[in-house]
PDB file of C-alpha atoms in Angstrom:
ATOM      1  CA  MET I   1      20.200 -31.018 -25.553  1.00 55.00           C
ATOM      2  CA  LYS I   2      20.635 -34.901 -25.824  1.00 61.00           C
ATOM      3  CA  GLU I   3      22.435 -35.270 -22.040  1.00 67.00           C
ATOM      4  CA  ARG I   4      19.163 -32.586 -20.869  1.00 63.00           C
ATOM      5  CA  THR I   5      16.597 -35.684 -22.464  1.00 64.00           C
ATOM      6  CA  ILE I   6      18.166 -38.600 -21.123  1.00 72.00           C
ATOM      7  CA  ASN I   7      18.667 -36.722 -17.529  1.00 69.00           C
ATOM      8  CA  THR I   8      14.773 -35.579 -17.485  1.00 66.00           C
ATOM      9  CA  SER I   9      14.017 -39.549 -18.541  1.00 72.00           C
ATOM     10  CA  GLY I  10      16.185 -40.630 -15.494  1.00 76.00           C
ATOM     11  CA  LEU I  11      14.230 -38.424 -12.902  1.00 74.00           C
ATOM     12  CA  LEU I  12      10.525 -39.719 -15.236  1.00 73.00           C
ATOM     13  CA  LEU I  13      11.232 -43.094 -13.895  1.00 78.00           C
ATOM     14  CA  ILE I  14      13.152 -42.576 -10.700  1.00 83.00           C
ATOM     15  CA  GLY I  15       9.986 -40.653  -9.728  1.00 75.00           C
ATOM     16  CA  LEU I  16       7.504 -42.624 -10.744  1.00 71.00           C
ATOM     17  CA  GLY I  17       9.500 -45.706  -9.226  1.00 80.00           C
ATOM     18  CA  ALA I  18       9.606 -43.723  -5.885  1.00 79.00           C
ATOM     19  CA  LEU I  19       5.774 -43.382  -6.272  1.00 70.00           C
ATOM     20  CA  ALA I  20       5.181 -47.211  -7.025  1.00 73.00           C
ATOM     21  CA  LEU I  21       7.094 -47.595  -3.583  1.00 76.00           C
ATOM     22  CA  LEU I  22       5.062 -45.857  -1.523  1.00 71.00           C
ATOM     23  CA  HIS I  23       2.247 -47.123  -2.635  1.00 66.00           C
ATOM     24  CA  THR I  24       2.568 -50.581  -2.777  1.00 71.00           C
ATOM     25  CA  THR I  25       5.208 -50.432   0.108  1.00 74.00           C
ATOM     26  CA  ILE I  26       5.435 -47.511   2.152  1.00 71.00           C
ATOM     27  CA  LEU I  27       2.099 -46.630   3.405  1.00 66.00           C
ATOM     28  CA  PRO I  28       0.664 -49.686   4.152  1.00 70.00           C
ATOM     29  CA  ALA I  29       3.419 -50.412   6.568  1.00 71.00           C
ATOM     30  CA  LEU I  30       2.146 -46.893   8.405  1.00 64.00           C
ATOM     31  CA  GLY I  31      -1.271 -48.064   8.332  1.00 65.00           C
ATOM     32  CA  TRP I  32      -2.778 -45.452   5.530  1.00 65.00           C
ATOM     33  CA  ASP I  33      -3.644 -47.284   2.422  1.00 61.00           C
ATOM     34  CA  PHE I  34      -5.934 -46.036  -0.219  1.00 61.00           C
ATOM     35  CA  GLY I  35      -5.758 -45.870  -3.640  1.00 63.00           C
ATOM     36  CA  LEU I  36      -3.092 -44.068  -6.177  1.00 65.00           C
ATOM     37  CA  TRP I  37      -5.686 -42.336  -7.451  1.00 72.00           C
ATOM     38  CA  ARG I  38      -6.096 -39.666  -4.981  1.00 79.00           C
ATOM     39  CA  LEU I  39      -2.431 -38.688  -5.866  1.00 78.00           C
ATOM     40  CA  TRP I  40      -4.035 -37.089  -9.284  1.00 86.00           C
ATOM     41  CA  PRO I  41      -2.954 -33.465  -8.246  1.00 91.00           C
ATOM     42  CA  LEU I  42       0.354 -34.532  -9.051  1.00 86.00           C
ATOM     43  CA  LEU I  43       0.557 -33.869 -12.454  1.00 88.00           C
ATOM     44  CA  VAL I  44      -1.673 -30.097 -12.239  1.00 93.00           C
ATOM     45  CA  GLY I  45       2.020 -29.749  -9.902  1.00 91.00           C
ATOM     46  CA  ALA I  46       4.221 -31.081 -12.595  1.00 89.00           C
ATOM     47  CA  ALA I  47       2.737 -28.949 -15.291  1.00 92.00           C
ATOM     48  CA  GLY I  48       3.310 -25.850 -12.967  1.00 93.00           C
ATOM     49  CA  LEU I  49       6.901 -27.179 -11.561  1.00 91.00           C
ATOM     50  CA  GLY I  50       7.701 -27.683 -15.529  1.00 90.00           C
ATOM     51  CA  LEU I  51       7.071 -23.704 -16.486  1.00 93.00           C
ATOM     52  CA  VAL I  52       8.717 -22.994 -13.276  1.00 94.00           C
ATOM     53  CA  ALA I  53      11.655 -24.869 -14.032  1.00 92.00           C
ATOM     54  CA  ALA I  54      11.779 -24.060 -17.414  1.00 91.00           C
ATOM     55  CA  PRO I  55      13.719 -20.227 -17.159  1.00 92.00           C
ATOM     56  CA  PHE I  56      16.377 -22.518 -14.745  1.00 91.00           C
ATOM     57  CA  ALA I  57      16.961 -25.183 -17.542  1.00 88.00           C
ATOM     58  CA  PHE I  58      17.153 -22.698 -20.553  1.00 89.00           C
ATOM     59  CA  PRO I  59      19.074 -19.407 -18.181  1.00 88.00           C
ATOM     60  CA  ASP I  60      20.222 -17.654 -21.558  1.00 89.00           C
ATOM     61  CA  ASN I  61      16.254 -17.860 -23.316  1.00 91.00           C
ATOM     62  CA  ARG I  62      15.100 -14.508 -21.928  1.00 89.00           C
ATOM     63  CA  GLY I  63      11.618 -15.066 -22.978  1.00 91.00           C
ATOM     64  CA  LEU I  64      10.477 -18.026 -20.863  1.00 94.00           C
ATOM     65  CA  LYS I  65      11.208 -16.325 -17.836  1.00 94.00           C
ATOM     66  CA  ALA I  66       7.858 -14.720 -17.873  1.00 96.00           C
ATOM     67  CA  LEU I  67       6.689 -18.731 -17.253  1.00 96.00           C
ATOM     68  CA  PHE I  68       7.203 -17.478 -13.851  1.00 97.00           C
ATOM     69  CA  ILE I  69       3.822 -15.645 -14.202  1.00 97.00           C
ATOM     70  CA  PRO I  70       1.836 -18.964 -15.390  1.00 97.00           C
ATOM     71  CA  GLY I  71       4.053 -20.927 -13.910  1.00 96.00           C
ATOM     72  CA  MET I  72       3.464 -20.131  -9.824  1.00 97.00           C
ATOM     73  CA  PRO I  73      -0.523 -20.357  -9.767  1.00 98.00           C
ATOM     74  CA  VAL I  74      -0.581 -23.527 -12.087  1.00 97.00           C
ATOM     75  CA  LEU I  75       2.296 -24.893  -8.739  1.00 96.00           C
ATOM     76  CA  MET I  76      -0.413 -23.619  -5.661  1.00 97.00           C
ATOM     77  CA  VAL I  77      -3.425 -24.726  -7.385  1.00 97.00           C
ATOM     78  CA  GLY I  78      -1.940 -28.895  -7.457  1.00 95.00           C
ATOM     79  CA  ALA I  79      -0.077 -28.304  -3.568  1.00 95.00           C
ATOM     80  CA  LEU I  80      -4.147 -27.402  -2.638  1.00 96.00           C
ATOM     81  CA  LEU I  81      -5.724 -29.951  -4.659  1.00 95.00           C
ATOM     82  CA  LEU I  82      -3.134 -32.350  -3.954  1.00 92.00           C
ATOM     83  CA  TRP I  83      -4.246 -31.352   0.373  1.00 93.00           C
ATOM     84  CA  GLY I  84      -7.482 -31.777  -0.431  1.00 92.00           C
ATOM     85  CA  SER I  85      -7.671 -35.235  -2.310  1.00 89.00           C
ATOM     86  CA  LEU I  86      -4.773 -37.041   0.252  1.00 83.00           C
ATOM     87  CA  PHE I  87      -6.793 -35.350   3.318  1.00 85.00           C
ATOM     88  CA  THR I  88     -10.250 -35.318   1.687  1.00 86.00           C
ATOM     89  CA  ALA I  89     -10.397 -31.778   3.099  1.00 90.00           C
ATOM     90  CA  TRP I  90     -11.606 -29.771  -0.026  1.00 93.00           C
ATOM     91  CA  GLY I  91     -12.851 -27.479   2.842  1.00 93.00           C
ATOM     92  CA  VAL I  92      -9.232 -26.188   2.232  1.00 95.00           C
ATOM     93  CA  TRP I  93      -9.926 -24.172  -1.011  1.00 95.00           C
ATOM     94  CA  ALA I  94     -12.496 -22.097   1.601  1.00 95.00           C
ATOM     95  CA  THR I  95      -9.949 -20.446   3.218  1.00 96.00           C
ATOM     96  CA  PHE I  96      -6.737 -20.683   1.144  1.00 97.00           C
ATOM     97  CA  TRP I  97      -8.259 -19.032  -2.076  1.00 97.00           C
ATOM     98  CA  PRO I  98      -5.938 -16.694  -1.449  1.00 98.00           C
ATOM     99  CA  MET I  99      -3.275 -18.155  -2.125  1.00 98.00           C
ATOM    100  CA  ILE I 100      -3.280 -18.522  -5.468  1.00 98.00           C
ATOM    101  CA  VAL I 101      -3.791 -14.992  -6.076  1.00 98.00           C
ATOM    102  CA  LEU I 102      -0.784 -14.344  -3.801  1.00 98.00           C
ATOM    103  CA  SER I 103       1.059 -17.150  -5.998  1.00 98.00           C
ATOM    104  CA  LEU I 104       0.107 -15.017  -9.261  1.00 98.00           C
ATOM    105  CA  ALA I 105       2.324 -11.891  -7.152  1.00 98.00           C
ATOM    106  CA  PHE I 106       4.847 -13.668  -6.444  1.00 98.00           C
ATOM    107  CA  GLY I 107       5.517 -14.939  -9.961  1.00 98.00           C
ATOM    108  CA  PHE I 108       5.130 -11.682 -11.257  1.00 97.00           C
ATOM    109  CA  PHE I 109       8.528 -10.487  -8.703  1.00 97.00           C
ATOM    110  CA  LEU I 110       9.887 -13.454  -9.967  1.00 97.00           C
ATOM    111  CA  THR I 111      10.213 -12.272 -13.465  1.00 97.00           C
ATOM    112  CA  ALA I 112      10.665  -8.706 -12.031  1.00 95.00           C
ATOM    113  CA  VAL I 113      13.918 -10.030 -11.012  1.00 95.00           C
ATOM    114  CA  PHE I 114      14.773 -12.232 -13.547  1.00 94.00           C
ATOM    115  CA  MET I 115      14.277 -10.901 -16.559  1.00 94.00           C
ATOM    116  CA  ARG I 116      15.702  -7.090 -14.784  1.00 92.00           C
ATOM    117  CA  ASN I 117      12.615  -5.447 -15.557  1.00 93.00           C
ATOM    118  CA  ILE I 118      11.480  -2.853 -12.519  1.00 91.00           C
ATOM    119  CA  TRP I 119       7.432  -2.443 -14.033  1.00 93.00           C
ATOM    120  CA  LEU I 120       6.316  -5.874 -13.385  1.00 95.00           C
ATOM    121  CA  MET I 121       6.758  -4.968  -9.708  1.00 94.00           C
ATOM    122  CA  ILE I 122       3.743  -2.509 -10.196  1.00 94.00           C
ATOM    123  CA  PRO I 123       1.731  -5.535 -10.533  1.00 96.00           C
ATOM    124  CA  ALA I 124       2.931  -7.915  -8.391  1.00 96.00           C
ATOM    125  CA  ILE I 125       2.865  -5.926  -5.394  1.00 95.00           C
ATOM    126  CA  ILE I 126      -1.217  -4.953  -6.435  1.00 95.00           C
ATOM    127  CA  ILE I 127      -1.742  -8.015  -6.559  1.00 97.00           C
ATOM    128  CA  GLY I 128       0.470  -9.128  -3.597  1.00 96.00           C
ATOM    129  CA  MET I 129      -1.239  -6.479  -1.133  1.00 94.00           C
ATOM    130  CA  ASN I 130      -4.704  -7.080  -2.660  1.00 96.00           C
ATOM    131  CA  GLY I 131      -3.749 -11.554  -1.919  1.00 96.00           C
ATOM    132  CA  LEU I 132      -3.384 -10.644   1.678  1.00 95.00           C
ATOM    133  CA  VAL I 133      -6.014  -8.679   2.079  1.00 93.00           C
ATOM    134  CA  PHE I 134      -7.688 -11.611   0.931  1.00 96.00           C
ATOM    135  CA  GLN I 135      -6.268 -14.252   3.174  1.00 96.00           C
ATOM    136  CA  PHE I 136      -6.872 -12.044   6.028  1.00 94.00           C
ATOM    137  CA  CYS I 137      -9.929 -12.300   5.643  1.00 94.00           C
ATOM    138  CA  ALA I 138     -10.291 -15.487   4.339  1.00 96.00           C
ATOM    139  CA  LEU I 139      -8.618 -16.392   8.018  1.00 96.00           C
ATOM    140  CA  THR I 140     -10.481 -14.356  10.563  1.00 93.00           C
ATOM    141  CA  ASN I 141     -13.656 -14.257   8.439  1.00 93.00           C
ATOM    142  CA  TRP I 142     -13.544 -10.479   8.926  1.00 88.00           C
ATOM    143  CA  TRP I 143     -14.914  -9.636   5.877  1.00 90.00           C
ATOM    144  CA  GLU I 144     -16.351  -6.462   7.076  1.00 84.00           C
ATOM    145  CA  ALA I 145     -12.917  -5.174   7.237  1.00 82.00           C
ATOM    146  CA  TRP I 146     -13.285  -3.753   3.945  1.00 85.00           C
ATOM    147  CA  SER I 147     -14.894  -0.986   5.280  1.00 78.00           C
ATOM    148  CA  VAL I 148     -11.751  -0.033   5.729  1.00 78.00           C
ATOM    149  CA  LEU I 149      -9.291  -2.103   3.628  1.00 82.00           C
ATOM    150  CA  TRP I 150     -10.896  -0.515   0.407  1.00 84.00           C
ATOM    151  CA  THR I 151      -7.543   1.877   0.241  1.00 83.00           C
ATOM    152  CA  ILE I 152      -6.051  -0.769   0.277  1.00 87.00           C
ATOM    153  CA  GLU I 153      -6.101  -0.376  -3.737  1.00 89.00           C
ATOM    154  CA  PRO I 154      -5.162   3.218  -4.122  1.00 89.00           C
ATOM    155  CA  LEU I 155      -2.017   2.535  -1.406  1.00 86.00           C
ATOM    156  CA  SER I 156      -0.919  -0.169  -3.570  1.00 91.00           C
ATOM    157  CA  VAL I 157      -1.110   1.678  -6.829  1.00 91.00           C
ATOM    158  CA  GLY I 158       1.193   3.990  -5.221  1.00 90.00           C
ATOM    159  CA  LEU I 159       3.650   2.254  -3.432  1.00 88.00           C
ATOM    160  CA  ALA I 160       3.897   0.858  -7.105  1.00 90.00           C
ATOM    161  CA  LEU I 161       4.529   3.969  -8.542  1.00 89.00           C
ATOM    162  CA  LEU I 162       7.148   4.674  -5.738  1.00 86.00           C
ATOM    163  CA  VAL I 163       9.413   1.300  -6.797  1.00 85.00           C
ATOM    164  CA  ALA I 164       8.908   1.848 -10.432  1.00 86.00           C
ATOM    165  CA  SER I 165      10.284   5.665 -10.207  1.00 82.00           C
ATOM    166  CA  SER I 166      13.002   4.806  -8.139  1.00 71.00           C
ATOM    167  CA  GLY I 167      13.663   7.805  -6.765  1.00 61.00           C
ATOM    168  CA  HIS I 168      14.308   9.146 -10.690  1.00 68.00           C
ATOM    169  CA  ARG I 169      10.981   9.396 -12.489  1.00 74.00           C
ATOM    170  CA  ARG I 170       9.089  12.271 -10.947  1.00 78.00           C
ATOM    171  CA  GLY I 171       6.012  11.813 -12.496  1.00 82.00           C
ATOM    172  CA  LEU I 172       5.810   8.502 -10.992  1.00 82.00           C
ATOM    173  CA  LEU I 173       7.318  10.309  -8.119  1.00 80.00           C
ATOM    174  CA  THR I 174       4.782  12.699  -7.600  1.00 85.00           C
ATOM    175  CA  ALA I 175       1.315  10.144  -8.354  1.00 85.00           C
ATOM    176  CA  GLY I 176       2.641   7.858  -6.045  1.00 82.00           C
ATOM    177  CA  THR I 177       3.286   9.881  -3.623  1.00 84.00           C
ATOM    178  CA  ILE I 178      -0.598  11.412  -4.290  1.00 85.00           C
ATOM    179  CA  LEU I 179      -2.045   7.706  -4.082  1.00 84.00           C
ATOM    180  CA  VAL I 180      -0.313   6.857  -1.348  1.00 82.00           C
ATOM    181  CA  ALA I 181      -1.098  10.165   0.204  1.00 82.00           C
ATOM    182  CA  ILE I 182      -5.163   9.800  -0.513  1.00 82.00           C
ATOM    183  CA  ALA I 183      -4.737   5.603   0.809  1.00 79.00           C
ATOM    184  CA  GLY I 184      -3.590   7.490   4.042  1.00 77.00           C
ATOM    185  CA  ILE I 185      -6.396  10.070   4.572  1.00 79.00           C
ATOM    186  CA  GLY I 186      -9.235   7.803   3.656  1.00 77.00           C
ATOM    187  CA  PHE I 187      -7.140   5.586   6.169  1.00 72.00           C
ATOM    188  CA  THR I 188      -7.531   8.149   8.596  1.00 72.00           C
ATOM    189  CA  LEU I 189     -11.117   9.292   7.764  1.00 73.00           C
ATOM    190  CA  MET I 190     -12.334   5.593   8.519  1.00 69.00           C
ATOM    191  CA  SER I 191     -10.699   5.338  11.527  1.00 64.00           C
ATOM    192  CA  LEU I 192     -12.259   7.865  12.495  1.00 66.00           C
ATOM    193  CA  VAL I 193     -15.862   6.794  11.441  1.00 65.00           C
ATOM    194  CA  LEU I 194     -15.470   3.441  12.242  1.00 61.00           C
ATOM    195  CA  SER I 195     -15.125   2.099  15.844  1.00 56.00           C
ATOM    196  CA  GLY I 196     -13.849  -0.709  17.584  1.00 57.00           C
ATOM    197  CA  TRP I 197     -11.168  -3.386  16.214  1.00 57.00           C
ATOM    198  CA  VAL I 198     -12.008  -2.048  12.834  1.00 57.00           C
ATOM    199  CA  SER I 199     -10.265   1.808  13.740  1.00 58.00           C
ATOM    200  CA  ILE I 200      -7.206  -0.480  15.169  1.00 63.00           C
ATOM    201  CA  LEU I 201      -6.213  -2.081  12.340  1.00 63.00           C
ATOM    202  CA  GLY I 202      -6.662   1.023  10.146  1.00 61.00           C
ATOM    203  CA  SER I 203      -4.721   2.818  12.980  1.00 63.00           C
ATOM    204  CA  ALA I 204      -1.990  -0.386  12.825  1.00 67.00           C
ATOM    205  CA  ILE I 205      -1.259  -0.386   8.788  1.00 66.00           C
ATOM    206  CA  LEU I 206      -1.171   3.081   8.942  1.00 65.00           C
ATOM    207  CA  ILE I 207       1.556   2.902  11.343  1.00 70.00           C
ATOM    208  CA  LEU I 208       2.800   0.369   8.934  1.00 71.00           C
ATOM    209  CA  VAL I 209       2.963   2.022   5.674  1.00 68.00           C
ATOM    210  CA  GLY I 210       4.372   5.098   7.375  1.00 69.00           C
ATOM    211  CA  LEU I 211       7.742   2.983   8.785  1.00 71.00           C
ATOM    212  CA  ALA I 212       7.579   1.290   5.377  1.00 67.00           C
ATOM    213  CA  LEU I 213       8.136   4.599   3.376  1.00 65.00           C
ATOM    214  CA  LEU I 214      10.373   5.450   5.945  1.00 68.00           C
ATOM    215  CA  LEU I 215      12.859   2.239   5.238  1.00 67.00           C
ATOM    216  CA  ARG I 216      13.272   3.016   1.796  1.00 59.00           C
ATOM    217  CA  GLY I 217      13.759   6.412   2.110  1.00 60.00           C
ATOM    218  CA  ARG I 218      16.786   5.545   4.112  1.00 58.00           C
ATOM    219  CA  GLY I 219      18.337   2.803   1.571  1.00 53.00           C
ATOM    220  CA  GLY I 220      19.039   5.759  -1.033  1.00 48.00           C
ATOM    221  CA  HIS I 221      18.353   5.338  -4.682  1.00 46.00           C
ATOM    222  CA  PHE I 222      19.151   3.168  -6.831  1.00 44.00           C
ATOM    223  CA  ALA I 223      18.234   2.527 -10.306  1.00 45.00           C
ATOM    224  CA  PRO I 224      15.238  -0.273 -11.748  1.00 46.00           C
ATOM    225  CA  LYS I 225      18.228  -2.278 -12.642  1.00 48.00           C
ATOM    226  CA  GLU I 226      20.160  -1.857  -9.951  1.00 43.00           C
ATOM    227  CA  LYS I 227      17.384  -2.378  -6.981  1.00 47.00           C
ATOM    228  CA  LEU I 228      17.128  -5.237  -9.381  1.00 49.00           C
ATOM    229  CA  TYR I 229      20.347  -6.513  -9.187  1.00 44.00           C
ATOM    230  CA  GLN I 230      20.402  -5.775  -5.279  1.00 47.00           C
ATOM    231  CA  ALA I 231      18.031  -8.334  -4.562  1.00 44.00           C
TER     232      ALA I 231
END
């Protein structure tokens, strides 16, 4: 414990020294002079990094592995704040706020892997798929795509249940299959009713989901823990 405290203190001092050197020498030499106060988002990032690092620092403490869930979003918030502060580009939030949703999903995924808990993959998949759709719409400004993409909700739940079933839990397998089928029917109907690029998007998603299910079927059946060990 004493050695770990000494190492942490040493790393903190190195970081402070590097910041001071960056502010007083390196950045002015490059002609980029700004107040050190612009680096305040590093405090937020440090808090997130501390949460994410805790499971690695104390690997025997199973409960700390859940800190990935709050740690990843805090880390992402710190990164977006730092970008906006350094470049005075606060408009980054209008485009990349869904990255916080995706980082939350990634936090659930890491917790599921490190805790060997397949059930945590359910929120990881549901939140992750919604985050991807939000990011797509934020980048393209095609929010009207929700006329087709609303079916991502039953699809994400269905895929999550299929992953959790691992081919061994018939109830989850049946429920997941039904939800995926409902989503597929919804995509098909929306693609037929609507026209233009929206219908093309719906058709492409149907094809991608079908390919994903085929690949999953060819991957064999594993128990929930076996899947996570292989990951």
